Short mmCIF file of C-alpha atoms in Angstrom, two decimals:
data_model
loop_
_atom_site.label_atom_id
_atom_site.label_comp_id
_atom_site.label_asym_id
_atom_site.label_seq_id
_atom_site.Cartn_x
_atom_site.Cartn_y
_atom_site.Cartn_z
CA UNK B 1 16.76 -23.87 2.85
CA UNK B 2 13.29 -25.29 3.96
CA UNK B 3 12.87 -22.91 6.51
CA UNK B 4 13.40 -20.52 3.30
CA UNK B 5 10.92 -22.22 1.22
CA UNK B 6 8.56 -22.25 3.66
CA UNK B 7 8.04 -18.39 3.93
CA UNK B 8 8.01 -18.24 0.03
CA UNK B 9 11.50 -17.48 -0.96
CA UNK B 10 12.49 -17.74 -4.02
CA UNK B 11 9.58 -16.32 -5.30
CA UNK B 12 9.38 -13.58 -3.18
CA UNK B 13 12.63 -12.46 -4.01
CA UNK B 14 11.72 -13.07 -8.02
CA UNK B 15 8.43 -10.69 -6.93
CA UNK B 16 10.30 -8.27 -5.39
CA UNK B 17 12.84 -8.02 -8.11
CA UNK B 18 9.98 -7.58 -10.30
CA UNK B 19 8.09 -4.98 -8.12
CA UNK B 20 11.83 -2.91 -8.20
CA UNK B 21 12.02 -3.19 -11.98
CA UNK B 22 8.30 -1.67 -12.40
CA UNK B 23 9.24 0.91 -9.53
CA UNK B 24 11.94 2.37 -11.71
CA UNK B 25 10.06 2.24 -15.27
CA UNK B 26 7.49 4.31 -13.19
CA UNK B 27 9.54 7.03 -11.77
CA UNK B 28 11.25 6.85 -14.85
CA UNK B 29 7.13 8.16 -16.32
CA UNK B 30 7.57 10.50 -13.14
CA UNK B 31 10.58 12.08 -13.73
CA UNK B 32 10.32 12.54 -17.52
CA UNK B 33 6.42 13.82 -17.78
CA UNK B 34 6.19 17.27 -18.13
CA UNK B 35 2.72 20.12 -18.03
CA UNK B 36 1.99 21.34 -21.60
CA UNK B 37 4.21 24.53 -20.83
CA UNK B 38 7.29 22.74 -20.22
CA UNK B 39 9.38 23.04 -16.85
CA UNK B 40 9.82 20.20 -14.29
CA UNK B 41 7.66 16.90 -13.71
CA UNK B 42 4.88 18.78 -11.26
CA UNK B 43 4.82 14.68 -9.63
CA UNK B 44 8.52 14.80 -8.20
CA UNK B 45 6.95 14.34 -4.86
CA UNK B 46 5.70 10.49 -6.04
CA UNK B 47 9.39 9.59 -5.67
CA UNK B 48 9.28 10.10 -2.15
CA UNK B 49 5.30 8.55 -1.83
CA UNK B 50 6.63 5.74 -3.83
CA UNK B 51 9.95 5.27 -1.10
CA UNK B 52 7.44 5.18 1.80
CA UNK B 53 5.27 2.62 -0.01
CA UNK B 54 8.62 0.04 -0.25
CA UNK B 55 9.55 0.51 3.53
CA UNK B 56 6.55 -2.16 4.50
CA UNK B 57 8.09 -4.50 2.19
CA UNK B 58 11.74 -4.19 3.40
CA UNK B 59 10.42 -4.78 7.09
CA UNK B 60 8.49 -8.01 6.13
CA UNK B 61 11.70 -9.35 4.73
CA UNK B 62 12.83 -8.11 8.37
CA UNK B 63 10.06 -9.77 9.96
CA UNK B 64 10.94 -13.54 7.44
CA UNK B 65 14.47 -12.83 9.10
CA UNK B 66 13.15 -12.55 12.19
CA UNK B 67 10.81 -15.72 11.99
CA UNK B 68 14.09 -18.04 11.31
CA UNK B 69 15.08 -17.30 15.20
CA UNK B 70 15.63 -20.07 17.76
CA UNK B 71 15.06 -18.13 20.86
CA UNK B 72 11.69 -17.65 21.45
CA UNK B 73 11.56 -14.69 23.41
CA UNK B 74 13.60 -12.57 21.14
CA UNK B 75 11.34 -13.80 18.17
CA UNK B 76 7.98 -12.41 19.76
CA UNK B 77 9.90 -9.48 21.03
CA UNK B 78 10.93 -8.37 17.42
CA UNK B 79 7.93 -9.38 15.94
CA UNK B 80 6.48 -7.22 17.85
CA UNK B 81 8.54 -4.48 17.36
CA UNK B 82 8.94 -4.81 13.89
CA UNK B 83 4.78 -5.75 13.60
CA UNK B 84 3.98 -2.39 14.85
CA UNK B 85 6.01 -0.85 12.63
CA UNK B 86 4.83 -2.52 9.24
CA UNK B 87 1.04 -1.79 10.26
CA UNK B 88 2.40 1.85 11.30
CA UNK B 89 4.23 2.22 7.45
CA UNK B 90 1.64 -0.19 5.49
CA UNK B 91 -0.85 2.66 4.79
CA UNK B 92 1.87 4.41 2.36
CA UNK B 93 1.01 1.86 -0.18
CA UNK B 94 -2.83 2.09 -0.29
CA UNK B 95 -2.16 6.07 0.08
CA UNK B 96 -0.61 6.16 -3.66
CA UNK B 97 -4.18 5.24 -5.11
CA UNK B 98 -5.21 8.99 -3.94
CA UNK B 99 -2.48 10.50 -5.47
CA UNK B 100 -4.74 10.20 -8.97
CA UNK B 101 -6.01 13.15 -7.91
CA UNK B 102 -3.08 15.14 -8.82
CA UNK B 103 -3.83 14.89 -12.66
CA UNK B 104 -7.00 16.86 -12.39
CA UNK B 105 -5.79 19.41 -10.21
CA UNK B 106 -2.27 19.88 -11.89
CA UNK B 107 -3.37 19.54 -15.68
CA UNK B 108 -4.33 22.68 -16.92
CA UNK B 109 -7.84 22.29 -18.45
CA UNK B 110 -8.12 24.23 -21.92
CA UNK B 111 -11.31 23.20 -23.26
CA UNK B 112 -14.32 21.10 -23.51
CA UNK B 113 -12.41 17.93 -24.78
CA UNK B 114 -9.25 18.22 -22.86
CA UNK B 115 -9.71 14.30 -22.20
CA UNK B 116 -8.94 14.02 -26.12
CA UNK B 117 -5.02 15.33 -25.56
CA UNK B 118 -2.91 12.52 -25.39
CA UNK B 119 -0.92 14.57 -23.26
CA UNK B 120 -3.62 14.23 -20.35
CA UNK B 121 -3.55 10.70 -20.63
CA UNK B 122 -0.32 10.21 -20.22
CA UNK B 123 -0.18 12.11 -17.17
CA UNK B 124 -3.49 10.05 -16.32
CA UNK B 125 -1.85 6.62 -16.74
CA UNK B 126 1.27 7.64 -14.88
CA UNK B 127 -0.47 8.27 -12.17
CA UNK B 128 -2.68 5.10 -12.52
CA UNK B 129 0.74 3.05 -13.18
CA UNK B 130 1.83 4.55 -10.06
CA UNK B 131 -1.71 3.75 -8.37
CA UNK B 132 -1.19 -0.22 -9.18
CA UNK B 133 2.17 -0.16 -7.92
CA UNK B 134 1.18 1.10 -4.57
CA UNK B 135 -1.44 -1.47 -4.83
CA UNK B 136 0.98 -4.39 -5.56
CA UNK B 137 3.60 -3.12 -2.53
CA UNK B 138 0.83 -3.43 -0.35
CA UNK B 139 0.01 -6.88 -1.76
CA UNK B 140 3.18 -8.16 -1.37
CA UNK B 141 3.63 -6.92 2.05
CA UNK B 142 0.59 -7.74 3.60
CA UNK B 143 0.81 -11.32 2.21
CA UNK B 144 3.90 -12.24 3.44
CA UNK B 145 2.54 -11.38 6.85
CA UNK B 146 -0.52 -13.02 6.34
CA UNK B 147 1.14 -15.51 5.57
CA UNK B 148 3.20 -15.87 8.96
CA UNK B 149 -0.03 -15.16 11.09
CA UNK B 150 -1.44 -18.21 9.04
CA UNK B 151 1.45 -20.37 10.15
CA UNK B 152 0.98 -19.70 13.50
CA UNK B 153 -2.39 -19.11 13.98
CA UNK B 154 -4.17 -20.96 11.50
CA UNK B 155 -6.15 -19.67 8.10
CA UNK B 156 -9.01 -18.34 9.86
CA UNK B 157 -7.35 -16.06 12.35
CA UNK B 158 -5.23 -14.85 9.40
CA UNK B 159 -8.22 -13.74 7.33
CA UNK B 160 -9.77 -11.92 9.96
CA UNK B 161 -6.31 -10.21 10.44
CA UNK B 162 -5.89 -9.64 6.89
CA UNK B 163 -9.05 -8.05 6.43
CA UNK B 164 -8.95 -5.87 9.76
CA UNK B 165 -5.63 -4.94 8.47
CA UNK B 166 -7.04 -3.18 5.60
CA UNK B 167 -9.98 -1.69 7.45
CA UNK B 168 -7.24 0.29 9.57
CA UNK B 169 -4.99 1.06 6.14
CA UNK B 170 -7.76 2.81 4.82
CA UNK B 171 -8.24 4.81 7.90
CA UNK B 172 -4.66 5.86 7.67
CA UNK B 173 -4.94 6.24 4.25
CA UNK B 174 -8.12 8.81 4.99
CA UNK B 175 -5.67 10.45 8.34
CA UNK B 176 -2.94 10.88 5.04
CA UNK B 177 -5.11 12.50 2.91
CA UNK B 178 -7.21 14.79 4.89
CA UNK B 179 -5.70 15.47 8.12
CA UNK B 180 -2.52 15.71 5.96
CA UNK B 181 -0.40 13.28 8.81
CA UNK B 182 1.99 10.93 7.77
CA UNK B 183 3.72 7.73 9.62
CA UNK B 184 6.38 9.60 11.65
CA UNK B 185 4.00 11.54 13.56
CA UNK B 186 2.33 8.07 15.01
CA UNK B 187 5.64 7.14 16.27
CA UNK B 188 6.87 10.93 17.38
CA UNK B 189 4.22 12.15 18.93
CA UNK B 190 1.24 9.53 19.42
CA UNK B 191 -0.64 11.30 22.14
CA UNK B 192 -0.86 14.32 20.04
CA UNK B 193 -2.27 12.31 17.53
CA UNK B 194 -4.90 10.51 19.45
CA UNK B 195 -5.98 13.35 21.09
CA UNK B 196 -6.51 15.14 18.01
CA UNK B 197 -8.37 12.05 16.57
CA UNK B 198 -10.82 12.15 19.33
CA UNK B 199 -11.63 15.71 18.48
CA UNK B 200 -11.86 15.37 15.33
CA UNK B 201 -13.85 12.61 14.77
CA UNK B 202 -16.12 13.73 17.55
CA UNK B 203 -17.78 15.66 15.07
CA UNK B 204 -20.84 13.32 13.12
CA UNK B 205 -20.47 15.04 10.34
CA UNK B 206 -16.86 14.42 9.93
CA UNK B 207 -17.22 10.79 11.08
CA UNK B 208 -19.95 10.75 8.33
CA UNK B 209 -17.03 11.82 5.42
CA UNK B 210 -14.26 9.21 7.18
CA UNK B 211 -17.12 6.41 5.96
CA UNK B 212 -17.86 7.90 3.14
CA UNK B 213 -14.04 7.94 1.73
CA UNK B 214 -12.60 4.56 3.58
CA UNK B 215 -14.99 2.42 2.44
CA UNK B 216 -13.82 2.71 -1.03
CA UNK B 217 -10.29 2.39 0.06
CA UNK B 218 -11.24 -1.10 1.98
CA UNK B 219 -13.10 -2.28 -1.08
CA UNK B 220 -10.26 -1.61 -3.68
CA UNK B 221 -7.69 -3.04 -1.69
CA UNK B 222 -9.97 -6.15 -0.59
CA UNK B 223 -10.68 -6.33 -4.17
CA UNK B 224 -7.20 -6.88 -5.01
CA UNK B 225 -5.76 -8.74 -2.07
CA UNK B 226 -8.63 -11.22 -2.70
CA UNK B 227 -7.81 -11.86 -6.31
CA UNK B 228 -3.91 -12.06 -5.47
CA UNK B 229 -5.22 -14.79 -3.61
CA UNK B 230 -7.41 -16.42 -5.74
CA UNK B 231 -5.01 -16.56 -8.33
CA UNK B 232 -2.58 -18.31 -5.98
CA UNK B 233 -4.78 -21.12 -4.82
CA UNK B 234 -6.16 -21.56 -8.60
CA UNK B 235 -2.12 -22.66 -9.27
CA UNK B 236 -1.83 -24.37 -5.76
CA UNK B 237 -4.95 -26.62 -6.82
CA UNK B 238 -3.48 -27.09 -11.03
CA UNK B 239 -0.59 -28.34 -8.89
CA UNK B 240 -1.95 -30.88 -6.66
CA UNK B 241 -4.41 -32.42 -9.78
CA UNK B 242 -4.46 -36.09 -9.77
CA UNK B 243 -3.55 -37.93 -13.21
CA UNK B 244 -5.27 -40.54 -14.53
#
């Protein structure tokens, strides 16, 4: 049980429990929002986005499991394995803040002052609901890791691989986006990614546009992972104030 407590259980599971709940008010947003015209929810495909986003967090309770075992080699053997693929996965969740696009393109546009339909904002703030979800499954996941390197490593090599963690999300998240690959296609065929990486990004003016796009990614989720943190040590410190 302090082995448990250690890596943050029981409030992880209380935060994941609460991260499941908001998962199925949103799709319920998802499912149920429909175009002026009628017909089907045109964001059915946020379902899947939203799966993909929740398979870093299932593989850092994997990786808590993982940190419980005695035998040494096995542990840093399955870290490993398991490591690679979190980072592979962990761009899902920073990849849902893009999807707010959809709203603009999807939403047919009938006048000057569509923005005063309350039918565009609701497909607006489904979207953004969906957008802060992502945000929070990334959260989760990447602290819980963080939180493991910081154990072993101590709390400055687990900044610097916090933050070069989401340098290299948004980079997937920009791969997702605009070269249209996904997570399976790093681990099916790696070489034919690389290769086409080196092409691509060969070109200045497309190395120019990567910048351009990730470096709002980085700062959003920086933004956030920093204040998740923030907020954490303000209660560690209320906790540890001395009474007179």
């Amino acid at each position: 049980m302090n082995k448990l407590k250690e890596l943050g259980y029981p409030v992880k599971l209380y935060l994941y429990i609460f991260l499941f709940i908001a998962t199925v008010i949103g799709m319920k947003f998802v499912v149920e929002i429909q175009l002026p015209s009628g017909g089907r929810s045109p964001y059915l495909f946020l379902i899947w986005n939203t799966f993909l986003a929740w398979i870093p967090v299932g593989l850092v309770i994997i990786l808590d499991l993982v940190s419980l075992l005695k035998n040494k080699l096995s542990r840093r053997l399955l870290f490993l394995v398991v490591g690679l693929l979190w980072l592979f996965f962990y761009p899902n969740a920073a990849y849902m803040i893009t999807d707010m696009l959809h709203p603009f393109a999807r939403y047919p546009v009938s006048g000057y002052r569509f923005w005063q339909e309350i039918s565009f904002w609701d497909h607006l703030f489904t979207l953004f609901f969906v957008a802060l979800l992502g945000l929070a499954l990334g959260n989760a996941s990447l602290a819980s890791v963080h939180r493991l390197v910081r154990k072993s490593y101590g709390s400055v090599v687990g900044w610097i691989f916090a933050i070069a963690i989401l340098g290299l999300s948004s980079f997937g998240v920009y791969l997702g986006r605009f070269n249209r690959w996904n997570s399976w296609d790093i681990i099916k065929r790696p070489f034919h990614v690389l290769e086409e990486m080196v092409i691509y990004f060969s070109d200045m003016e497309h190395l120019r546009h990567t910048l351009a796009f990730c470096k709002w990614i980085f700062i959003i989720t920086l933004f956030s992972y920093v204040m998740l943190n923030l907020f954490g040590a303000m209660k560690n410190s209320k906790g540890t104030e001395v009474k007179e």
